[in-house]
XYZ file of C-alpha atoms in Angstrom:
663
model
C -52.120 7.693 -87.776
C -53.286 8.001 -91.377
C -54.613 11.470 -90.597
C -51.241 12.537 -89.219
C -49.461 11.279 -92.355
C -51.888 13.166 -94.585
C -51.358 16.314 -92.526
C -47.589 16.027 -92.876
C -47.984 15.615 -96.639
C -50.215 18.672 -96.843
C -47.805 20.791 -94.840
C -44.782 19.689 -96.839
C -46.159 19.722 -100.375
C -45.241 23.367 -100.976
C -41.729 22.748 -99.667
C -41.303 19.801 -102.016
C -42.628 21.673 -105.023
C -40.416 24.671 -104.261
C -37.402 22.403 -103.948
C -38.166 20.642 -107.236
C -38.612 23.977 -108.977
C -35.375 25.243 -107.477
C -33.396 22.218 -108.690
C -34.865 22.554 -112.182
C -33.908 26.207 -112.351
C -30.405 25.410 -111.158
C -30.003 22.940 -114.023
C -31.321 25.460 -116.527
C -28.890 28.115 -115.316
C -25.971 26.072 -116.680
C -23.660 27.199 -113.943
C -24.469 30.896 -114.276
C -23.845 32.066 -110.696
C -25.678 35.370 -111.145
C -28.760 33.566 -112.368
C -28.528 31.072 -109.505
C -28.444 33.891 -106.948
C -31.432 35.540 -108.606
C -33.450 32.338 -108.459
C -32.405 31.657 -104.865
C -33.792 35.039 -103.860
C -37.134 34.161 -105.431
C -37.388 31.064 -103.263
C -36.395 32.684 -99.968
C -39.790 32.192 -98.230
C -41.111 28.677 -98.928
C -44.587 27.809 -97.665
C -43.620 24.794 -95.607
C -44.068 23.687 -91.997
C -42.545 26.765 -90.390
C -43.652 29.263 -93.032
C -47.452 28.929 -93.456
C -48.457 32.211 -95.073
C -52.100 31.585 -95.988
C -55.113 29.875 -94.424
C -53.564 30.004 -90.978
C -56.507 28.356 -89.209
C -56.253 25.357 -91.538
C -52.506 25.242 -90.983
C -52.985 25.331 -87.215
C -55.416 22.425 -87.338
C -53.048 20.337 -89.454
C -50.114 21.172 -87.195
C -52.264 20.269 -84.227
C -52.701 16.834 -85.697
C -48.990 16.117 -86.037
C -47.747 18.016 -82.977
C -47.992 15.163 -80.443
C -45.968 12.805 -82.620
C -43.547 15.602 -83.498
C -42.908 16.360 -79.830
C -42.444 12.701 -78.857
C -40.109 11.904 -81.737
C -37.943 15.029 -81.502
C -37.505 14.701 -77.759
C -36.667 11.017 -78.098
C -34.069 11.715 -80.795
C -32.557 14.573 -78.778
C -32.386 12.432 -75.646
C -30.764 9.560 -77.533
C -28.077 11.863 -78.947
C -27.467 13.473 -75.544
C -27.034 10.143 -73.776
C -24.724 8.865 -76.502
C -22.507 11.933 -76.218
C -22.485 11.681 -72.434
C -21.410 8.056 -72.630
C -18.561 9.036 -74.930
C -17.439 12.316 -73.402
C -19.286 12.922 -70.127
C -20.967 16.154 -69.032
C -17.901 18.196 -69.957
C -18.693 17.998 -73.684
C -22.445 18.257 -73.225
C -22.148 21.590 -71.465
C -19.354 22.968 -73.612
C -16.463 22.764 -71.124
C -18.556 24.483 -68.456
C -18.221 22.155 -65.532
C -15.025 22.466 -63.558
C -13.603 19.910 -61.145
C -15.102 20.463 -57.719
C -17.369 23.284 -58.888
C -20.496 23.313 -56.694
C -22.896 26.133 -57.426
C -26.429 26.848 -56.267
C -28.075 25.846 -59.558
C -27.862 22.433 -61.323
C -25.720 22.333 -64.471
C -28.650 21.457 -66.721
C -30.412 24.649 -65.693
C -28.163 26.589 -68.051
C -29.357 28.913 -70.800
C -28.886 28.443 -74.545
C -28.917 31.411 -76.922
C -29.483 30.402 -80.542
C -27.952 32.532 -83.298
C -28.818 31.701 -86.896
C -29.896 33.310 -90.135
C -33.511 34.363 -89.916
C -34.870 31.853 -92.460
C -32.209 29.212 -91.706
C -31.060 29.614 -95.329
C -27.780 31.454 -94.968
C -26.697 30.613 -98.513
C -29.486 32.670 -100.074
C -28.823 36.150 -101.370
C -30.013 38.836 -98.994
C -30.426 36.422 -96.089
C -29.209 37.786 -92.751
C -29.371 37.117 -89.050
C -31.300 39.389 -86.698
C -30.101 41.017 -83.521
C -31.728 42.482 -80.428
C -30.289 44.860 -77.795
C -28.053 43.273 -75.213
C -30.223 44.429 -72.323
C -32.912 41.972 -73.487
C -30.614 39.104 -72.515
C -30.266 40.625 -69.040
C -34.051 40.842 -68.792
C -34.527 37.218 -69.758
C -31.548 35.121 -68.635
C -32.217 34.004 -65.103
C -29.998 35.576 -62.484
C -27.883 32.909 -60.846
C -28.248 30.440 -63.718
C -25.425 27.883 -63.859
C -24.083 28.605 -67.349
C -24.828 30.327 -70.640
C -23.974 28.889 -74.053
C -24.281 31.023 -77.160
C -24.601 28.784 -80.232
C -24.198 29.764 -83.878
C -25.043 27.458 -86.741
C -22.263 26.452 -89.119
C -24.169 27.928 -92.057
C -24.324 31.280 -90.276
C -20.620 31.161 -89.428
C -19.680 30.250 -93.038
C -22.132 32.524 -94.837
C -21.316 35.686 -96.765
C -22.254 37.502 -93.558
C -19.972 35.306 -91.443
C -18.064 38.243 -89.949
C -21.283 39.725 -88.621
C -22.456 36.331 -87.355
C -19.250 35.628 -85.423
C -18.918 39.228 -84.240
C -22.512 39.154 -82.990
C -21.805 36.091 -80.865
C -18.594 37.529 -79.438
C -20.337 40.794 -78.467
C -23.075 38.897 -76.629
C -20.450 36.778 -74.863
C -18.488 39.851 -73.775
C -21.618 41.507 -72.416
C -22.902 38.487 -70.530
C -19.461 37.719 -69.089
C -19.379 41.155 -67.474
C -23.054 41.192 -66.504
C -22.888 37.702 -64.984
C -19.297 37.561 -63.679
C -19.741 34.298 -61.746
C -21.451 32.426 -64.587
C -19.545 30.499 -67.217
C -20.319 31.927 -70.664
C -19.206 30.359 -73.949
C -19.713 31.028 -77.653
C -19.496 28.026 -79.952
C -20.131 27.315 -83.610
C -22.004 23.998 -83.534
C -21.545 21.865 -86.681
C -24.096 19.198 -85.775
C -27.826 19.869 -86.104
C -28.473 17.016 -83.652
C -26.164 18.664 -81.133
C -27.820 22.074 -81.515
C -31.338 20.667 -81.266
C -30.506 18.534 -78.231
C -29.068 21.485 -76.360
C -31.961 23.753 -77.299
C -34.531 21.144 -76.276
C -33.064 20.238 -72.886
C -31.531 23.536 -71.689
C -33.029 25.271 -68.673
C -33.769 28.288 -70.863
C -33.915 28.874 -74.608
C -33.889 32.322 -76.142
C -32.408 34.395 -78.950
C -33.328 36.784 -81.764
C -36.032 35.682 -84.238
C -34.853 32.643 -86.214
C -36.758 29.766 -87.740
C -34.317 27.217 -86.312
C -35.478 28.040 -82.758
C -39.112 27.145 -83.388
C -39.197 23.341 -83.472
C -37.083 23.048 -80.293
C -39.287 25.710 -78.680
C -42.459 23.763 -79.461
C -41.255 20.463 -78.030
C -39.670 21.913 -74.891
C -41.317 21.961 -71.483
C -39.121 24.573 -69.766
C -38.631 28.339 -69.957
C -38.611 29.474 -73.582
C -38.554 33.055 -74.840
C -39.411 33.659 -78.495
C -39.543 37.074 -80.132
C -42.528 37.218 -82.450
C -42.124 37.513 -86.214
C -45.095 37.870 -88.527
C -42.740 37.181 -91.418
C -40.999 34.051 -90.156
C -43.697 32.247 -88.140
C -46.960 34.225 -88.166
C -49.023 31.233 -87.019
C -47.195 31.139 -83.674
C -48.666 34.500 -82.671
C -52.131 33.142 -83.423
C -51.536 29.947 -81.475
C -50.075 31.847 -78.511
C -53.018 34.255 -78.468
C -55.490 31.371 -78.514
C -53.885 29.690 -75.519
C -53.602 33.018 -73.675
C -57.358 33.436 -74.176
C -58.043 29.981 -72.824
C -58.856 28.450 -76.199
C -57.698 24.867 -76.805
C -57.019 24.394 -80.503
C -57.334 20.721 -81.406
C -56.208 18.751 -84.401
C -57.947 15.988 -86.290
C -57.553 13.500 -83.438
C -59.002 16.029 -80.920
C -55.749 16.170 -78.992
C -54.522 19.541 -77.778
C -51.869 20.412 -80.336
C -49.595 22.504 -78.121
C -48.938 23.251 -74.528
C -47.357 26.679 -74.756
C -47.434 27.368 -71.022
C -43.620 27.168 -70.955
C -43.270 29.761 -73.712
C -43.415 33.545 -73.622
C -43.854 35.295 -76.941
C -42.475 38.823 -76.760
C -43.731 41.432 -79.169
C -41.293 43.271 -81.414
C -40.762 46.772 -82.750
C -38.429 48.412 -85.183
C -35.415 50.066 -83.597
C -36.410 53.381 -81.970
C -34.022 56.242 -82.665
C -35.811 58.505 -80.215
C -37.222 58.030 -76.743
C -40.183 60.292 -77.568
C -42.389 57.283 -78.279
C -41.479 55.414 -75.106
C -44.645 56.433 -73.280
C -46.859 54.572 -75.753
C -44.660 51.561 -76.413
C -45.144 48.158 -74.815
C -42.406 47.694 -72.221
C -42.024 44.060 -73.321
C -41.562 44.910 -77.011
C -38.136 43.919 -78.336
C -36.376 46.112 -80.919
C -34.992 44.051 -83.819
C -32.359 44.946 -86.431
C -30.544 42.956 -89.126
C -26.955 42.189 -88.148
C -25.915 43.310 -91.622
C -26.917 46.879 -90.720
C -23.993 49.337 -90.447
C -25.395 50.534 -87.115
C -25.669 47.095 -85.530
C -22.985 47.702 -82.869
C -24.625 50.884 -81.581
C -27.961 49.096 -81.691
C -26.754 46.136 -79.628
C -25.445 48.440 -76.887
C -28.491 50.729 -76.960
C -30.284 51.794 -73.765
C -33.839 50.591 -73.041
C -36.422 52.963 -74.462
C -38.625 52.444 -71.396
C -37.157 53.562 -68.025
C -38.994 50.739 -66.246
C -36.504 48.318 -67.803
C -33.663 49.958 -65.873
C -34.321 47.972 -62.703
C -32.542 44.991 -64.244
C -29.506 47.093 -65.147
C -28.827 49.602 -62.383
C -25.824 49.156 -60.144
C -24.162 46.507 -62.287
C -22.165 48.056 -65.131
C -20.581 51.156 -63.694
C -17.811 52.475 -61.483
C -17.173 54.545 -58.375
C -15.870 58.052 -59.061
C -14.776 60.639 -56.533
C -16.928 63.766 -56.568
C -16.481 66.383 -53.838
C -19.544 68.303 -55.019
C -21.657 65.184 -54.446
C -19.984 64.722 -51.049
C -20.931 68.239 -50.022
C -24.498 68.225 -51.338
C -25.652 64.652 -50.675
C -22.929 62.621 -48.984
C -23.284 63.897 -45.388
C -26.048 63.571 -42.791
C -27.574 66.585 -41.045
C -26.108 65.269 -37.797
C -23.917 62.208 -37.171
C -25.628 58.925 -36.489
C -25.470 57.714 -32.890
C -24.211 54.223 -32.215
C -21.764 51.773 -33.749
C -22.105 52.708 -37.438
C -21.856 56.435 -36.737
C -18.624 56.545 -34.758
C -16.372 57.309 -37.738
C -18.517 60.325 -38.584
C -18.692 61.534 -34.983
C -14.906 61.273 -34.548
C -14.018 62.872 -37.874
C -12.381 66.309 -37.727
C -12.364 68.167 -41.083
C -9.168 69.838 -42.298
C -8.401 72.171 -45.182
C -7.122 69.252 -47.223
C -9.852 66.810 -46.216
C -13.289 68.307 -45.733
C -15.136 64.969 -45.694
C -14.415 61.368 -44.815
C -13.030 59.748 -47.942
C -15.676 56.946 -48.210
C -18.427 59.592 -48.412
C -16.886 61.267 -51.465
C -17.566 58.530 -54.041
C -20.661 58.274 -56.182
C -21.815 55.441 -58.432
C -21.689 56.254 -62.147
C -23.510 54.090 -64.688
C -21.077 53.732 -67.591
C -22.851 51.359 -70.014
C -26.421 52.549 -69.430
C -26.137 56.212 -68.360
C -29.878 56.750 -68.821
C -30.454 54.200 -66.048
C -28.817 56.379 -63.415
C -29.444 56.110 -59.697
C -31.593 58.890 -58.281
C -30.586 60.463 -54.993
C -33.039 59.724 -52.185
C -34.712 62.835 -50.788
C -37.779 63.324 -48.611
C -39.646 65.235 -51.317
C -38.880 62.633 -53.977
C -39.861 59.742 -51.722
C -43.099 61.442 -50.670
C -44.109 61.928 -54.305
C -43.342 58.297 -55.038
C -45.274 57.052 -51.992
C -48.249 59.195 -52.948
C -48.241 57.857 -56.517
C -48.160 54.293 -55.207
C -50.741 55.003 -52.485
C -48.245 53.384 -50.140
C -48.187 54.103 -46.420
C -45.504 51.896 -44.910
C -41.885 50.890 -45.550
C -40.791 47.890 -43.517
C -37.212 46.615 -43.198
C -36.632 43.078 -41.884
C -33.251 41.408 -41.453
C -30.027 41.363 -39.460
C -27.715 44.118 -38.185
C -26.848 45.128 -41.765
C -30.542 45.691 -42.401
C -30.660 47.788 -39.213
C -27.907 50.010 -40.600
C -29.654 50.053 -43.999
C -32.844 51.317 -42.365
C -30.874 53.948 -40.432
C -29.180 55.115 -43.632
C -32.558 55.380 -45.361
C -33.981 57.430 -42.498
C -30.993 59.784 -42.188
C -30.885 60.476 -45.956
C -34.380 61.934 -45.642
C -32.777 64.809 -43.743
C -33.670 63.988 -40.154
C -31.318 64.906 -37.333
C -32.233 62.234 -34.802
C -31.170 58.590 -34.764
C -34.130 56.188 -35.045
C -32.626 53.329 -33.018
C -29.809 52.125 -30.823
C -27.385 49.297 -31.522
C -29.502 47.114 -29.236
C -32.780 47.804 -31.037
C -34.622 44.768 -32.360
C -37.499 46.972 -33.491
C -37.999 50.628 -34.310
C -40.799 52.661 -35.813
C -41.064 56.251 -37.110
C -43.933 58.199 -38.650
C -42.787 60.480 -41.474
C -44.759 63.625 -42.269
C -44.386 64.738 -45.877
C -44.027 68.402 -46.846
C -46.961 70.019 -48.594
C -46.187 70.601 -52.278
C -48.033 71.052 -55.563
C -51.273 71.805 -53.678
C -51.349 68.261 -52.284
C -52.661 67.790 -48.745
C -50.363 66.686 -45.950
C -49.568 62.972 -46.022
C -47.741 60.535 -43.768
C -46.128 57.128 -43.963
C -44.314 54.814 -41.571
C -40.825 53.380 -41.564
C -40.457 50.203 -39.500
C -37.509 47.926 -38.761
C -37.598 44.450 -37.194
C -34.506 42.384 -36.438
C -34.883 38.821 -37.719
C -31.635 37.268 -38.942
C -33.289 34.284 -40.648
C -36.583 35.826 -41.866
C -38.403 33.057 -40.046
C -41.875 32.980 -38.559
C -40.814 33.238 -34.913
C -43.700 34.502 -32.750
C -42.051 34.785 -29.329
C -40.375 38.163 -28.696
C -36.754 38.300 -27.606
C -34.461 41.036 -26.333
C -30.897 42.120 -26.977
C -28.413 39.648 -25.507
C -30.843 36.705 -25.759
C -30.192 34.780 -28.952
C -33.203 32.762 -30.086
C -32.122 31.473 -33.524
C -28.657 29.924 -33.582
C -26.279 32.775 -32.683
C -28.662 35.511 -33.741
C -31.923 37.315 -33.137
C -35.261 36.378 -34.658
C -37.757 38.920 -33.394
C -41.377 38.488 -34.580
C -42.193 40.432 -37.740
C -44.864 38.546 -39.678
C -47.843 39.573 -37.565
C -46.778 43.226 -37.693
C -46.504 42.980 -41.460
C -49.746 41.092 -42.085
C -52.030 42.928 -39.649
C -51.713 46.396 -41.180
C -53.951 46.770 -44.267
C -51.930 49.682 -45.670
C -50.036 49.054 -48.877
C -46.474 48.235 -47.835
C -42.968 48.176 -49.237
C -41.228 45.225 -47.563
C -37.413 45.185 -47.773
C -35.978 41.915 -46.466
C -32.644 40.127 -46.276
C -31.048 37.073 -44.754
C -27.647 35.523 -45.388
C -24.840 36.933 -43.264
C -25.703 34.664 -40.329
C -26.140 31.534 -42.454
C -23.219 29.232 -43.172
C -24.652 26.549 -45.476
C -26.332 26.893 -48.856
C -28.950 24.263 -48.022
C -29.991 26.241 -44.936
C -30.310 29.435 -46.949
C -32.383 27.679 -49.615
C -34.739 26.272 -47.007
C -35.135 29.623 -45.249
C -35.655 31.537 -48.494
C -38.371 29.208 -49.794
C -40.086 29.401 -46.386
C -39.915 33.216 -46.492
C -41.569 33.333 -49.915
C -44.353 31.065 -48.703
C -44.927 33.206 -45.612
C -45.259 36.316 -47.783
C -47.628 34.567 -50.199
C -49.727 33.204 -47.338
C -50.425 36.747 -46.117
C -52.405 37.316 -49.344
C -51.216 40.870 -49.902
C -50.986 41.218 -53.708
C -50.996 44.992 -53.408
C -47.585 45.036 -51.700
C -44.135 45.413 -53.217
C -41.364 43.243 -51.774
C -37.637 43.650 -52.366
C -35.270 40.913 -51.272
C -31.878 42.543 -50.829
C -28.830 40.548 -51.835
C -26.196 39.904 -49.167
C -22.760 41.486 -49.512
C -19.671 39.576 -48.322
C -17.028 41.380 -46.317
C -13.599 42.423 -47.619
C -10.332 40.808 -46.654
C -8.288 43.981 -47.129
C -10.457 46.610 -45.463
C -7.719 47.436 -42.912
C -5.127 48.395 -45.523
C -3.901 51.970 -45.757
C -5.039 54.092 -48.710
C -7.651 51.540 -49.731
C -9.796 52.746 -52.630
C -12.740 51.326 -54.567
C -11.992 48.455 -56.935
C -12.354 49.068 -60.651
C -14.341 45.919 -61.456
C -15.528 42.548 -60.185
C -12.360 40.796 -61.338
C -10.242 42.987 -59.081
C -12.565 42.243 -56.174
C -12.632 38.485 -56.828
C -8.847 38.322 -56.469
C -9.297 39.322 -52.798
C -12.227 36.996 -52.037
C -11.801 35.164 -48.744
C -13.257 32.172 -46.916
C -13.290 34.072 -43.627
C -16.688 33.740 -41.930
C -17.850 31.703 -44.981
C -18.077 34.896 -47.002
C -17.177 32.963 -50.152
C -20.552 31.186 -49.919
C -22.595 34.382 -49.995
C -22.589 34.775 -53.812
C -24.184 31.317 -54.045
C -26.949 32.455 -51.675
C -27.581 35.457 -53.899
C -27.550 33.292 -57.019
C -30.184 31.000 -55.575
C -32.413 33.883 -54.495
C -32.074 35.595 -57.876
C -32.730 32.402 -59.812
C -35.785 31.558 -57.714
C -37.276 35.053 -58.063
C -36.690 35.131 -61.819
C -38.469 31.808 -62.232
C -41.262 33.023 -59.983
C -41.703 36.151 -62.103
C -41.874 34.359 -65.460
C -43.547 31.064 -64.600
C -47.113 30.419 -63.566
C -50.356 31.653 -65.087
C -51.572 35.235 -65.084
C -54.118 34.560 -62.351
C -51.380 33.337 -60.022
C -49.152 36.312 -60.810
C -51.793 38.881 -59.866
C -52.872 37.024 -56.723
C -49.575 37.462 -54.876
C -47.190 40.263 -54.007
C -44.601 41.450 -56.493
C -41.210 40.246 -55.207
C -38.085 41.630 -56.859
C -34.376 41.493 -56.197
C -32.628 44.561 -54.813
C -29.179 43.622 -56.048
C -26.751 45.747 -54.056
C -23.878 43.261 -54.263
C -22.298 44.151 -57.669
C -21.588 47.757 -56.762
C -20.919 47.182 -53.048
C -18.244 44.495 -53.429
C -16.212 47.188 -55.201
C -16.077 49.151 -51.916
C -13.423 47.721 -49.551
C -13.178 51.218 -48.074
C -15.553 52.664 -45.506
C -15.937 49.570 -43.315
C -16.438 49.940 -39.582
C -12.788 49.029 -38.959
C -11.518 51.025 -41.913
C -8.675 53.512 -41.729
C -11.040 56.502 -41.561
C -12.162 55.404 -38.088
C -9.148 54.783 -35.909
C -9.788 52.005 -33.395
C -13.379 51.465 -34.538
C -15.090 48.163 -35.150
C -15.322 44.935 -33.229
C -11.920 43.271 -33.317
C -11.028 39.643 -32.774
C -7.271 39.301 -32.602
C -5.897 41.103 -35.650
C -9.224 40.911 -37.498
C -11.449 43.949 -37.657
C -15.035 44.406 -38.749
C -14.774 44.271 -42.531
C -18.458 43.403 -42.999
C -20.394 46.366 -41.594
C -19.942 49.869 -43.010
C -19.674 53.197 -41.278
C -22.439 55.687 -42.000
C -22.603 57.787 -44.041
C -20.747 55.750 -46.645
C -21.135 53.075 -49.331
C -24.318 51.665 -47.782
C -26.158 54.924 -48.548
C -26.207 53.803 -52.174
C -28.404 50.884 -51.162
C -30.970 53.509 -50.193
C -30.520 55.372 -53.477
C -30.939 52.114 -55.424
C -34.069 51.186 -53.468
C -35.552 54.618 -54.110
C -34.662 54.538 -57.817
C -36.310 51.162 -58.343
C -39.371 52.150 -56.340
C -39.610 55.302 -58.421
C -39.607 53.168 -61.587
C -42.500 51.097 -60.270
C -44.404 54.284 -59.469
C -43.837 55.500 -63.024
C -45.139 52.174 -64.370
C -48.294 52.321 -62.270
C -48.869 55.971 -63.110
C -48.768 55.189 -66.846
C -51.221 52.342 -66.389
C -53.617 54.679 -64.573
C -53.274 57.280 -67.347
C -54.284 54.827 -70.075
């Protein structure tokens, strides 16, 4: 204990001496405000606990000595304050008015995210002090999809500083962005007057993140859950050293030989100055975070800037955009070579062009990225896909799921320019070998496209046939052996949800699916779990057109067929995959397949038109009473953009791997 006290004294002595010197200078200034400001500026970087500037190894050892006590005491104080506030006000105050009566989401309330905004040095009253900002897309990269709530917190000193307009404006911009990007998540921005309140929320939140700020560091060190810190060699240079040591397997110990930190919960992201050109993107670390002072005149443009690395677009595509009618697109890309046979193709087969309507209306809309235009969707073509497959050394694409996945696989196949139909409506399995054209002096290559019907993504081994349900009221044809037995690198595209009516059942099935994939020990594969899209209540209306945004869609949400539960399924899948991606050691990450979310829901819920029972197909769709089929889509149509999104994201991964090989 004596050693810990001595270490605290050593770490604090510079702070104390700086403070004493500051007070003496303030007395000598005799109220001269200009002189006070000048002296404040001189003392803007004290060498105290969070600012060790010299002898970093010695500082790390001393901090290692006090860290265990620091963690115990801070967590105890934060817990005591939290429980006291809960006793007085309940969870409603603790989570900033987030919890609504009867609100039951997929993720527990305490798995919310906290974003800390503060002046960089936590000394907002000093001349020249400012807060730092990072592009808004970084929050999308880091905040877990499906998280229960997001609270943006600003310190009182930041909100009352000379730069208060920028501080408050910064918080409001982040809130606006996250509210649109996460439309089902409750987002708030609060100025928190109590340090105890801020620390308690930062320590116990499901996630902690924000731009570089000293006030985030102590909570980050004592936490045990997901924490994202952007490095700063000016504010806390020792943290980079400590993080590097742990990453290299080194255990830095203090005087009492106790490990001074467990940083396994923390990810330290590197930083760069704001790039004004994308010319350097090929040599920049994809994880590097651009940083800019919020006092900069260009801060607004900076916050809304596009990622400098195209690989970061996978988190952004298909979310912040709109559907626009484009007859040139409809002519060049929106039609199949020949109509699809079967249920989904009837609208196209029955359509008769006229001088005023050359194409079915649902095939004339294209998705336009409005906030991040550089993250556009690429149109799927055979040549483009073949190049991507060759880059990835991939030889199989396998779709697994329900009837919507069947139609997805048919859309993907038809967009490659083939005239035949790969399956019938009764197919529980289909397989095609695709021969690529010879280009750029490359030899002929081939790959397979496979579909298996399994509504629950379970491990069923007994085959079934159409008309013989073997999993509730659906089909679960064997798929796992087909997937695992072929050594070729595979793209697996899977979905389950439309046939499930309880969140608990979906959660159980999804966790089981992840385990089945991991147990195949195929780290070379790429797996996309496609989100499920609920049907539309108003798909039978005349002159139905795409919705403008999620708010317009949500006003038509319906409980028919339990469609209102589907967003919760997607939230759980997204949340689980985000945690999987960021948590666990490096050895675990490289030993299992990459599993990402193919999030088709945000753009597809804006398409009430084009359904199987829509107005462009008179008498089509399975009808029960006055209800039509407002879940499945006719092909070609909105579902084709699932194929374009899949191709665009796969193309990004190919670009990533190609750059790694070039290094």
